[in-house]
Structure formats: C-alpha cells, structure tokens
PDB file of C-alpha atoms and ligand atoms in Angstrom:
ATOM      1  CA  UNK A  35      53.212 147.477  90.855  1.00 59.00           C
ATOM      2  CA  UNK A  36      53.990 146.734  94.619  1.00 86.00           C
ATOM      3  CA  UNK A  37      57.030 144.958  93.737  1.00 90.00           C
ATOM      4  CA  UNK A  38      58.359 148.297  91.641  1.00 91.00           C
ATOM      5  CA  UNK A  39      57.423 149.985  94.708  1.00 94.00           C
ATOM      6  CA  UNK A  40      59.410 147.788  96.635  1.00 96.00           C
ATOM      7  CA  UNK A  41      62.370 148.210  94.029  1.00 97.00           C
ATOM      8  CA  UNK A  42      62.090 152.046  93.949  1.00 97.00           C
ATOM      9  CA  UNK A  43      62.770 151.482  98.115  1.00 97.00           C
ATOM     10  CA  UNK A  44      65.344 149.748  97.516  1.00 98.00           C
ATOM     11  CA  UNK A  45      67.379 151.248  95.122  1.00 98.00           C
ATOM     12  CA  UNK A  46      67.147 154.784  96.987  1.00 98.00           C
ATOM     13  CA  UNK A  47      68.726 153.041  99.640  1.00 98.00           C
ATOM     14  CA  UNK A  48      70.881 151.810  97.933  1.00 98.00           C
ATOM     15  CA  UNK A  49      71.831 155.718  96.430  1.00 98.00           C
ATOM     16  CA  UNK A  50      71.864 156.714 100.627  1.00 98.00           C
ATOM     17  CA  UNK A  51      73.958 153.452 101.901  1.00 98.00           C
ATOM     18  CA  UNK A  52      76.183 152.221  99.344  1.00 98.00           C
ATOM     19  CA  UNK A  53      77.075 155.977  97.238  1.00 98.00           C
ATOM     20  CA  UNK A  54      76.320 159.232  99.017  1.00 98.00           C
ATOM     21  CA  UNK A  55      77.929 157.582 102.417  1.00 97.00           C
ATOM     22  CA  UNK A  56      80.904 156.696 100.496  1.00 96.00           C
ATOM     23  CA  UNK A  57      81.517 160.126  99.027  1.00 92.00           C
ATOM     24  CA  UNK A  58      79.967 159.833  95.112  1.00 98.00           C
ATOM     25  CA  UNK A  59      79.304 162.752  94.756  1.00 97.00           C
ATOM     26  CA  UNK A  60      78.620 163.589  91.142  1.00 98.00           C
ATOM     27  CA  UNK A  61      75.124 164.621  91.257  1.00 98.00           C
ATOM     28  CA  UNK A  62      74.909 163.397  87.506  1.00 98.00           C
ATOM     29  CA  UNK A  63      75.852 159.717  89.055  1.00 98.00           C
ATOM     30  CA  UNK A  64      73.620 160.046  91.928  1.00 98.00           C
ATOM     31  CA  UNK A  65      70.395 161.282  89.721  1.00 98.00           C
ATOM     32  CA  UNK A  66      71.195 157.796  87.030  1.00 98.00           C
ATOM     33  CA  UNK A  67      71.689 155.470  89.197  1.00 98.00           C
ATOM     34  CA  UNK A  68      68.478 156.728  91.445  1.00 98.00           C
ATOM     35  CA  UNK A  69      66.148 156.202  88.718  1.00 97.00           C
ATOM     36  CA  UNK A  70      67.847 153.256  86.257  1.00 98.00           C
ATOM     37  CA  UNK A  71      66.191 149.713  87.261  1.00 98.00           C
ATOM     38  CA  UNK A  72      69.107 147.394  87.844  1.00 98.00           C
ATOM     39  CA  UNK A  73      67.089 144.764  88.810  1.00 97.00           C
ATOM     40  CA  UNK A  74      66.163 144.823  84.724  1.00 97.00           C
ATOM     41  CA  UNK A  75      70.046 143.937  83.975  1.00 97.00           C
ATOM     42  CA  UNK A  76      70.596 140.760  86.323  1.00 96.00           C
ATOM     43  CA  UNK A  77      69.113 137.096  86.428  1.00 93.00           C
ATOM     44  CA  UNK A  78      65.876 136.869  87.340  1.00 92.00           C
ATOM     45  CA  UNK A  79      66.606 134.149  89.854  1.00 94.00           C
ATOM     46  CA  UNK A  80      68.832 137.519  91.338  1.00 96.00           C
ATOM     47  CA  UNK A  81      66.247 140.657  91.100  1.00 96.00           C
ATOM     48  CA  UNK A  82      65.953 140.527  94.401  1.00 96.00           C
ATOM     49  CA  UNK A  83      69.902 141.488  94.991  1.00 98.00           C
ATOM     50  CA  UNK A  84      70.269 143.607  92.339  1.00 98.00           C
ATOM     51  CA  UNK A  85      70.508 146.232  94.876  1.00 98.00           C
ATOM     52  CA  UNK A  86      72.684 145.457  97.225  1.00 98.00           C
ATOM     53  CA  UNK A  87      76.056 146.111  97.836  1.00 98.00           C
ATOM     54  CA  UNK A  88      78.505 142.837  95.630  1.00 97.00           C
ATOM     55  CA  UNK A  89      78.718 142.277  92.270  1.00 96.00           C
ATOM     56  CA  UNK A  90      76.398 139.441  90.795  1.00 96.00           C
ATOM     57  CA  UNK A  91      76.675 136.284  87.994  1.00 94.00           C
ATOM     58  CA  UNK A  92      75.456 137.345  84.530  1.00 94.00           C
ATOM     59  CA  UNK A  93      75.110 134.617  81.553  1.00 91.00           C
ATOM     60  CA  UNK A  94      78.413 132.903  80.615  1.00 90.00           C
ATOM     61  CA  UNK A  95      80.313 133.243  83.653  1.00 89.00           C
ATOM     62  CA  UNK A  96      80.991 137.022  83.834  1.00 93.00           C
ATOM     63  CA  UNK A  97      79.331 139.681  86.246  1.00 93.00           C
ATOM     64  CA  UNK A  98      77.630 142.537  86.751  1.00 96.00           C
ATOM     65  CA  UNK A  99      79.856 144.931  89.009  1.00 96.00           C
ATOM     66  CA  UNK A 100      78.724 145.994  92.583  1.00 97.00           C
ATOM     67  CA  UNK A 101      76.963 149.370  92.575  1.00 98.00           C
ATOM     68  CA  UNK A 102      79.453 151.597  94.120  1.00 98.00           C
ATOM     69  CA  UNK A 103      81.851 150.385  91.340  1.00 98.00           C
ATOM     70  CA  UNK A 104      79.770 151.561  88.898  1.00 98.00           C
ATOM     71  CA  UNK A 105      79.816 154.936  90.493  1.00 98.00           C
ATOM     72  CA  UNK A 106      83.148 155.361  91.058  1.00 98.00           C
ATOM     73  CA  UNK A 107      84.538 154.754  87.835  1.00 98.00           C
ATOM     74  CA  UNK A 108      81.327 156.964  85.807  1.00 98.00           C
ATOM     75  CA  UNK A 109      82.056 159.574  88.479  1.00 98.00           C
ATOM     76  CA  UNK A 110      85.945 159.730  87.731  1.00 98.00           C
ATOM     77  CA  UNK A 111      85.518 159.990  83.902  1.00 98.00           C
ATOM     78  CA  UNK A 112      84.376 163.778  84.574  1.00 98.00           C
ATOM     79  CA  UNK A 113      81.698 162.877  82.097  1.00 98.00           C
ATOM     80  CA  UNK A 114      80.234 166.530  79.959  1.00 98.00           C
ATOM     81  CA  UNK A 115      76.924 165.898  78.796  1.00 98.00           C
ATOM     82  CA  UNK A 116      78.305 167.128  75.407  1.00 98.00           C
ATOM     83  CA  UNK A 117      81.090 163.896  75.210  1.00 98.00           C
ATOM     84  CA  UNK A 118      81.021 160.282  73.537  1.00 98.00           C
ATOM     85  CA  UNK A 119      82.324 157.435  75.837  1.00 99.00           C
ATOM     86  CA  UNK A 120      83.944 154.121  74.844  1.00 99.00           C
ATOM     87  CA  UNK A 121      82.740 151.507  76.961  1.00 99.00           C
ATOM     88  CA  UNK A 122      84.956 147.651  76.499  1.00 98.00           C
ATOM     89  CA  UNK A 123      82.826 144.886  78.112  1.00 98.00           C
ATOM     90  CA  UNK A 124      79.065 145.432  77.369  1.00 98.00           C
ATOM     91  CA  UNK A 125      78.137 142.918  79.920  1.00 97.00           C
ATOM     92  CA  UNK A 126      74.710 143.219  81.171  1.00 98.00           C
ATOM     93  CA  UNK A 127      74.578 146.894  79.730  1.00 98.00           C
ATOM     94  CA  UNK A 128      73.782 148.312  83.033  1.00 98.00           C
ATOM     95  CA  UNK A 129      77.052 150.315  83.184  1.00 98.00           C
ATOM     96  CA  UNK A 130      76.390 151.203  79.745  1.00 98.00           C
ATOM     97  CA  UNK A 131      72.664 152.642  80.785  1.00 98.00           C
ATOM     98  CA  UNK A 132      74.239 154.917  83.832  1.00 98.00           C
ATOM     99  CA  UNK A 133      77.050 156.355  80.689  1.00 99.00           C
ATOM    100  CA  UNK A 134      73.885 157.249  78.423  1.00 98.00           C
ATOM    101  CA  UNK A 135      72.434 159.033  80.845  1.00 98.00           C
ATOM    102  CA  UNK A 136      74.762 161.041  81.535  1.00 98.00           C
ATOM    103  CA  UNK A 137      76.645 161.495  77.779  1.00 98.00           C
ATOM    104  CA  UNK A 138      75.567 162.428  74.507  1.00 98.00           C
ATOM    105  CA  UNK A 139      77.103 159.635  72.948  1.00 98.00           C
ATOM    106  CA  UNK A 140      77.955 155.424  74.318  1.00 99.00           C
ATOM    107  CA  UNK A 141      79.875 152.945  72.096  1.00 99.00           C
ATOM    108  CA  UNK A 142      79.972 149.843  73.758  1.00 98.00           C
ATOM    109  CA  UNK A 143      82.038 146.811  72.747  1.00 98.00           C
ATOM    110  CA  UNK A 144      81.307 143.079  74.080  1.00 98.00           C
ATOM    111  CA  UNK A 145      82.734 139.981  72.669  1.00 97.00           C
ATOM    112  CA  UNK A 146      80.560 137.533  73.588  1.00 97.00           C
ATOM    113  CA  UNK A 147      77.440 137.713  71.554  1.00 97.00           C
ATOM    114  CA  UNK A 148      74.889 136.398  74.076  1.00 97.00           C
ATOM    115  CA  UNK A 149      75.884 139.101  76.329  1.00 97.00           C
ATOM    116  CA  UNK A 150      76.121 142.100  73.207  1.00 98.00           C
ATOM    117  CA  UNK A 151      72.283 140.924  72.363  1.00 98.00           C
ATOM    118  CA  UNK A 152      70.926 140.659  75.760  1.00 97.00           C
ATOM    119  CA  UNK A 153      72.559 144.383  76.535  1.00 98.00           C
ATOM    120  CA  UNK A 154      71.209 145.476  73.420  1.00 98.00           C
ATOM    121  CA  UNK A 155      67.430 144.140  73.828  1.00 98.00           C
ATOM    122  CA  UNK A 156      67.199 145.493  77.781  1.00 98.00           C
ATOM    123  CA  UNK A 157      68.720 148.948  76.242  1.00 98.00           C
ATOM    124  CA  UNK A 158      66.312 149.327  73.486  1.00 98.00           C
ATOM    125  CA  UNK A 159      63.367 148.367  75.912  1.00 98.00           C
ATOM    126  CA  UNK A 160      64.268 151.211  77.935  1.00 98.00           C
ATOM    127  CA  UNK A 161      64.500 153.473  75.058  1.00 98.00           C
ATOM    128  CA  UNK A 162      68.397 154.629  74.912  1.00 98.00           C
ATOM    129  CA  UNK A 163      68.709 155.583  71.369  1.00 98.00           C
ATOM    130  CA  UNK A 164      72.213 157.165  72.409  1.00 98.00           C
ATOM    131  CA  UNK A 165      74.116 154.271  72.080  1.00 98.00           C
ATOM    132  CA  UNK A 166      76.151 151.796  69.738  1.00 98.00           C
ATOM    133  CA  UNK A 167      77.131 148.085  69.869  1.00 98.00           C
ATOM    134  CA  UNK A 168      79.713 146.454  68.298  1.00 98.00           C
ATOM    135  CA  UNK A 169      80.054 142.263  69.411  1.00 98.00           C
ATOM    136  CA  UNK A 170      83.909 142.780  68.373  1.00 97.00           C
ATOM    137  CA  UNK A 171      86.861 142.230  70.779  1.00 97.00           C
ATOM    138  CA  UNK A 172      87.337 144.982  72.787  1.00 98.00           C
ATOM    139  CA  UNK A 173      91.165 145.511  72.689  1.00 98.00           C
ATOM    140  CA  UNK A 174      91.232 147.236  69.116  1.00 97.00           C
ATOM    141  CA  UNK A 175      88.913 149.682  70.569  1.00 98.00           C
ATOM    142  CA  UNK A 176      86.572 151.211  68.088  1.00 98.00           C
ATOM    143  CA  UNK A 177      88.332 152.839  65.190  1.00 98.00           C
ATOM    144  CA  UNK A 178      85.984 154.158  62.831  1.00 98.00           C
ATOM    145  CA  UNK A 179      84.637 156.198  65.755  1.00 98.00           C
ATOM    146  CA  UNK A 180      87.785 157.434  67.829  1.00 98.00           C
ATOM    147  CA  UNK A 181      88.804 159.126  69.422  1.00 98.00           C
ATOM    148  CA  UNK A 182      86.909 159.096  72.408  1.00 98.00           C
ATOM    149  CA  UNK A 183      86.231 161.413  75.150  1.00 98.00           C
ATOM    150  CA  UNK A 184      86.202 159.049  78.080  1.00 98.00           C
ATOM    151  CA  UNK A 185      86.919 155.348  77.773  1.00 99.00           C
ATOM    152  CA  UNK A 186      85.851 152.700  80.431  1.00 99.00           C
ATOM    153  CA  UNK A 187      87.257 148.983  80.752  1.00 98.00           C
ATOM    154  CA  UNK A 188      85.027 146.995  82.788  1.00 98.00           C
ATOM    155  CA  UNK A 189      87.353 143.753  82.623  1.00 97.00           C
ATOM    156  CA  UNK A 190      90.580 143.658  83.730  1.00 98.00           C
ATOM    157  CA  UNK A 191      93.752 142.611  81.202  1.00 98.00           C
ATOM    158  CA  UNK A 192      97.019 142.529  82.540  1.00 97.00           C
ATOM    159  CA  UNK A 193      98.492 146.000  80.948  1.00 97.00           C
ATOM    160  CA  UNK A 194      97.095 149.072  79.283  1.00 97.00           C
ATOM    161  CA  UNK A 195      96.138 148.267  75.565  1.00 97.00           C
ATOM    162  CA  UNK A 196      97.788 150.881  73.342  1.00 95.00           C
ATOM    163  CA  UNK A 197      95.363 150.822  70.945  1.00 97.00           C
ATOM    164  CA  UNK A 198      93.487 152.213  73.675  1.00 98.00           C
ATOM    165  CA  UNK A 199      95.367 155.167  74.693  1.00 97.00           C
ATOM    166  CA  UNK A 200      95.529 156.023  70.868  1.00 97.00           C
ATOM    167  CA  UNK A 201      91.632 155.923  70.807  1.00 98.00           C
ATOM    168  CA  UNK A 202      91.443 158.332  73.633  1.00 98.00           C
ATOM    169  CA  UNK A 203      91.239 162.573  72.864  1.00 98.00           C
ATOM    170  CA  UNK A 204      94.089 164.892  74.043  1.00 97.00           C
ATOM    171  CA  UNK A 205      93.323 165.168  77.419  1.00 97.00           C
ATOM    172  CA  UNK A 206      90.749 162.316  77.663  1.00 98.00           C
ATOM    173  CA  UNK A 207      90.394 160.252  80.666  1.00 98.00           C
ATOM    174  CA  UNK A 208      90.455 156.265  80.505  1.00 98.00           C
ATOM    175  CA  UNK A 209      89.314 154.280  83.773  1.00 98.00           C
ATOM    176  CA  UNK A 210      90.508 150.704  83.768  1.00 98.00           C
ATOM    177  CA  UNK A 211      90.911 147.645  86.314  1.00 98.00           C
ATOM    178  CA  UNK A 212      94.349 146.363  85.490  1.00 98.00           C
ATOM    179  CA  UNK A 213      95.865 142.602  86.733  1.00 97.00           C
ATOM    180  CA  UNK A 214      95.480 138.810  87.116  1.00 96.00           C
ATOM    181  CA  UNK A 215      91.911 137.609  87.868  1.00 90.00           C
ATOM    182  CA  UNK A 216      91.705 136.151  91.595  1.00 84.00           C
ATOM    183  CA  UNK A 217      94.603 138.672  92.345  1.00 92.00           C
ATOM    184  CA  UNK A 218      94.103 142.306  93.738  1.00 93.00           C
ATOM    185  CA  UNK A 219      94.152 144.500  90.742  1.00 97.00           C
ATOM    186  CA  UNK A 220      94.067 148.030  90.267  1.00 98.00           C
ATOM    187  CA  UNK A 221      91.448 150.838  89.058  1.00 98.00           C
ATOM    188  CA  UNK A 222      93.458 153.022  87.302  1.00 98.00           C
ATOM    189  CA  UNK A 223      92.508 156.921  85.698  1.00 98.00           C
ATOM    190  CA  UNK A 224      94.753 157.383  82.705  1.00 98.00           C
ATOM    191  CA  UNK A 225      94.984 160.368  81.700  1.00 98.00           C
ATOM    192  CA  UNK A 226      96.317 161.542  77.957  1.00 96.00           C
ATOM    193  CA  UNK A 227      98.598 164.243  78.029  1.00 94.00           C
ATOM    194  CA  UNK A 228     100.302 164.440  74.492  1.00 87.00           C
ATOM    195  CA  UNK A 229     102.766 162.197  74.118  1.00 84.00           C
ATOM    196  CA  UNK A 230     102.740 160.821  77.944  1.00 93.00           C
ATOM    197  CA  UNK A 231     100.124 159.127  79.982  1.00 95.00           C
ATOM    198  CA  UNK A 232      99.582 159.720  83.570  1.00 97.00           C
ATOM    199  CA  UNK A 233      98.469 157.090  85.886  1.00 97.00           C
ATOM    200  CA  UNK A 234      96.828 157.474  89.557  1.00 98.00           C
ATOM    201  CA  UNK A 235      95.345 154.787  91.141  1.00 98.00           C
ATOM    202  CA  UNK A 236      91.892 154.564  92.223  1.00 98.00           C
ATOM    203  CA  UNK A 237      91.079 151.821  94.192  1.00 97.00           C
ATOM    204  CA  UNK A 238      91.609 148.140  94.853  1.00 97.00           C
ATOM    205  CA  UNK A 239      89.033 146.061  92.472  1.00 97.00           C
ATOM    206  CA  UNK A 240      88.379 142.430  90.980  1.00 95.00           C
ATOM    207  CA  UNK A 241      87.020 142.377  87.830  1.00 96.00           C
ATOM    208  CA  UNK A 242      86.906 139.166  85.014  1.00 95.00           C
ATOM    209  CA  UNK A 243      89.553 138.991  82.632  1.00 96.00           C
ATOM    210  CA  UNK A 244      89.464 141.061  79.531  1.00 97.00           C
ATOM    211  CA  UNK A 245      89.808 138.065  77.357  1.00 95.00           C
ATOM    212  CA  UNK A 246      92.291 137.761  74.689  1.00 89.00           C
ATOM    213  CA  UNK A 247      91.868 135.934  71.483  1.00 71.00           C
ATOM    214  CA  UNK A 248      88.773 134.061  73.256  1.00 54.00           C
ATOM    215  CA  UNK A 249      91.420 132.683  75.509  1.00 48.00           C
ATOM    216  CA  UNK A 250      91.034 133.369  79.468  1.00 46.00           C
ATOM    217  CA  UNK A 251      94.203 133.498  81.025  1.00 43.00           C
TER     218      UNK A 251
HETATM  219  N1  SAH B  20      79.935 146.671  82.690  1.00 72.12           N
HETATM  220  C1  SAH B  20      79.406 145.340  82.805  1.00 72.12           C
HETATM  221  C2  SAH B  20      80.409 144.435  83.452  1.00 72.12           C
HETATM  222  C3  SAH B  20      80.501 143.179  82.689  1.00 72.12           C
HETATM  223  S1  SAH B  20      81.790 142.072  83.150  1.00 72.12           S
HETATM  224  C4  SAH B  20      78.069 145.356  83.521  1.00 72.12           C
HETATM  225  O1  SAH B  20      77.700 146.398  84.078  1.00 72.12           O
HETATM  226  O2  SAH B  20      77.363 144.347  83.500  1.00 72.12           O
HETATM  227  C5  SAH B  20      82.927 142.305  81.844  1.00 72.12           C
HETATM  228  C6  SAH B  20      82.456 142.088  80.431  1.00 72.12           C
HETATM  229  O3  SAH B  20      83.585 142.220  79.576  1.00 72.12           O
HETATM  230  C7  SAH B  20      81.864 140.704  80.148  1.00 72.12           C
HETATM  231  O4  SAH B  20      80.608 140.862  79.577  1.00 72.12           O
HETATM  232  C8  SAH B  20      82.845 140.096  79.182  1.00 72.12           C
HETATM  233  O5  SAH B  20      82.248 139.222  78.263  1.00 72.12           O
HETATM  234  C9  SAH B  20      83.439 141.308  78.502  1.00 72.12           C
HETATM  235  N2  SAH B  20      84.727 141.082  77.870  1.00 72.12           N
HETATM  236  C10 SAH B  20      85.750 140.287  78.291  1.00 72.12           C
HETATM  237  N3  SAH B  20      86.774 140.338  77.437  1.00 72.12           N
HETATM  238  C11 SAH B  20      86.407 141.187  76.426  1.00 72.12           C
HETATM  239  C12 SAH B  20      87.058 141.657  75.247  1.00 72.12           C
HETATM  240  N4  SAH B  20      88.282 141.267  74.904  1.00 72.12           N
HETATM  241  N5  SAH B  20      86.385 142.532  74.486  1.00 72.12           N
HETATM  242  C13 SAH B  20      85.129 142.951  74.800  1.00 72.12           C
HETATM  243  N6  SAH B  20      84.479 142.542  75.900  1.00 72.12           N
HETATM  244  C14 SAH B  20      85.104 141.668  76.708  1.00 72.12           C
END
C-alpha cells in the first residue's frame, strides 16, 4: 500500500515535471498517463525508475520509451475517442495502455512473442478489453482490420513502409521514428491526403530498429 502511495507521488510528478512543463497538453494524455501504473510495464529490478524521465531495458534487448515520448507521439495522433489505432511494436504494452484509454479501438502488432504475451497478460490484468494482438511482423500492418484511424510506430526502420500508408484512412495521421539505430532519427506525423503524403517533423528521437525479416540491421 505505502509503496503505491509512493508510486502515485511519483508518477504525478512525473505528469508536472516531465509533460505539462514541456507543453503536452492534451488533457486526454495528461488524465492516462496520471492514472496508468508504468511501474506494472518495466522489470522489476527497474520499478523504481519507471517514472523518471529515459527510456528503460525491457526483455530481449528492446525498451520501453521515456515518458514524454509517449506523450508526444499519443498527443500528435489527435486521437477521437470514437477512432481505432494501429500500434507496430507492442513492447511492454505500456504505450498500448495510454492508446486504450484514450480510443475506442487498439490493434497492436509485436513480433517477438515473449514481448506480445507479456503485453498481453499485464493488459488483461488491468482489464483493457479494447484491444487486439497480433505476434506478426509489423511491416504488413494489419489487413483484415484497415484502415486505421491513427497508426503509431514505436521502432524505427529506415523509410516509411507503404503498406503502412495504405493501411491508414483518408486523412489519418501516422507518427513514426524513422533512421539508423545509434544515429539521430526522426519523429515524423504523416499525414494522408489522397494520393500524397505530407511529412512534418516532430522531434529528434532514438528508438530500436523495426526489425526486418528477424534480421537487425
Ligand atoms: N511501445 C513500446 C516500445 C517498445 S520498443 C513500449 O511502450 O514498451 C519497440 C518494439 O517494437 C519492441 O518490442 C520490438 O520487439 C518491436 N518490433 C521491432 N521490430 C518489429 C516488427 N518488424 N514488427 C513488430 N514489432 C517489432
């Protein structure tokens, strides 16, 4: 109980610190990732940093991104409560949790089944019935259920995946890190507008690879 307590401290700070001081200001982003226990989605050995301000190890060698990541990319999708979201790179599901919140609908795709079971078992323990796993390599998307509303790429590959763009609505929005790992890479917004796609640039960011063909580049 005490140590929830001590959680609950700490991740308001982090909401004060780390988000409203950096201008998130989606109120939507502010109220999920106020109340959603992060310290749930990391290593144990790591609870006690799962609120501060860097990105931590998950299982097999990928990570769960730093906070104000996570709000910056959920707070430029625009998410409606009304709209389904295609999340690529499950990871720890944490990402996945603040989407659900905040969306009707959350398709998440993770390749590496450790990771897609994990996600799926802290998920279900919290209750989200609003979302879908696939343990499927995230570059085809998700077909059957396209298109998508929003789409979020929490791995970086080194150019936009059509079948991507193609998954996305007229209109939609797609946030995705794009470059080589251990390089700067960019956050880009894509937006669809009907046969073009426009790109603005976010940020600066270092994400893992989105791995191809189970081979990291
Ligand atoms: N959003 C996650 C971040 C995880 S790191 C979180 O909040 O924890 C990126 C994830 O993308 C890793 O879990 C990695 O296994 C996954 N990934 C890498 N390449 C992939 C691919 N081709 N398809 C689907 N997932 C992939």
């Amino acid at each position: 109980m005490e140590k929830n307590k001590e959680f609950a401290y700490l991740r308001h700070n982090m909401v004060v610190s780390q988000l409203l001081n950096r201008n998130i200001k989606d109120t939507n982003v502010l109220d999920a990732m106020g109340k959603i226990p992060r310290h749930l989605f990391v290593d144990k050995n790591y609870r006690d940093e799962a609120y501060s301000d860097h990105p931590l190890p998950i299982i097999m060698g990928q990570t769960i991104s730093q906070p104000y990541i996570v709000a910056l990319m959920t707070q430029e999708l625009e998410i409606a409560n009304h709209e389904k979201i295609l999340e690529i790179g499950t990871g720890s599901g944490y990402q996945t949790a603040i989407l659900a919140d905040i969306a009707k609908e959350v398709y998440t795709v993770e390749t590496i089944k450790e990771l897609f079971e994990g996600a799926q078992k802290v998920l279900k323990n919290l209750g989200y019935q609003n979302i879908y796993f696939k343990n499927s390599d995230g570059y085809n998307g998700w077909l059957e259920k396209a298109p998508f509303d929003k789409i979020i790429v929490t791995a970086a590959p080194l150019e936009i995946p059509e079948l991507l763009t193609s998954q996305l609505k007229e209109q939609g929005i797609m946030l995705i890190p794009i470059g080589f790992p251990s390089q700067t890479q960019i956050l880009y917004k894509v937006t669809k507008s009907g046969s073009r796609i426009i790109k603005e640039e976010v940020a600066n960011v270092a994400f893992v690879p989105l791995i191809k063909d189970k081979i990291k580049y």
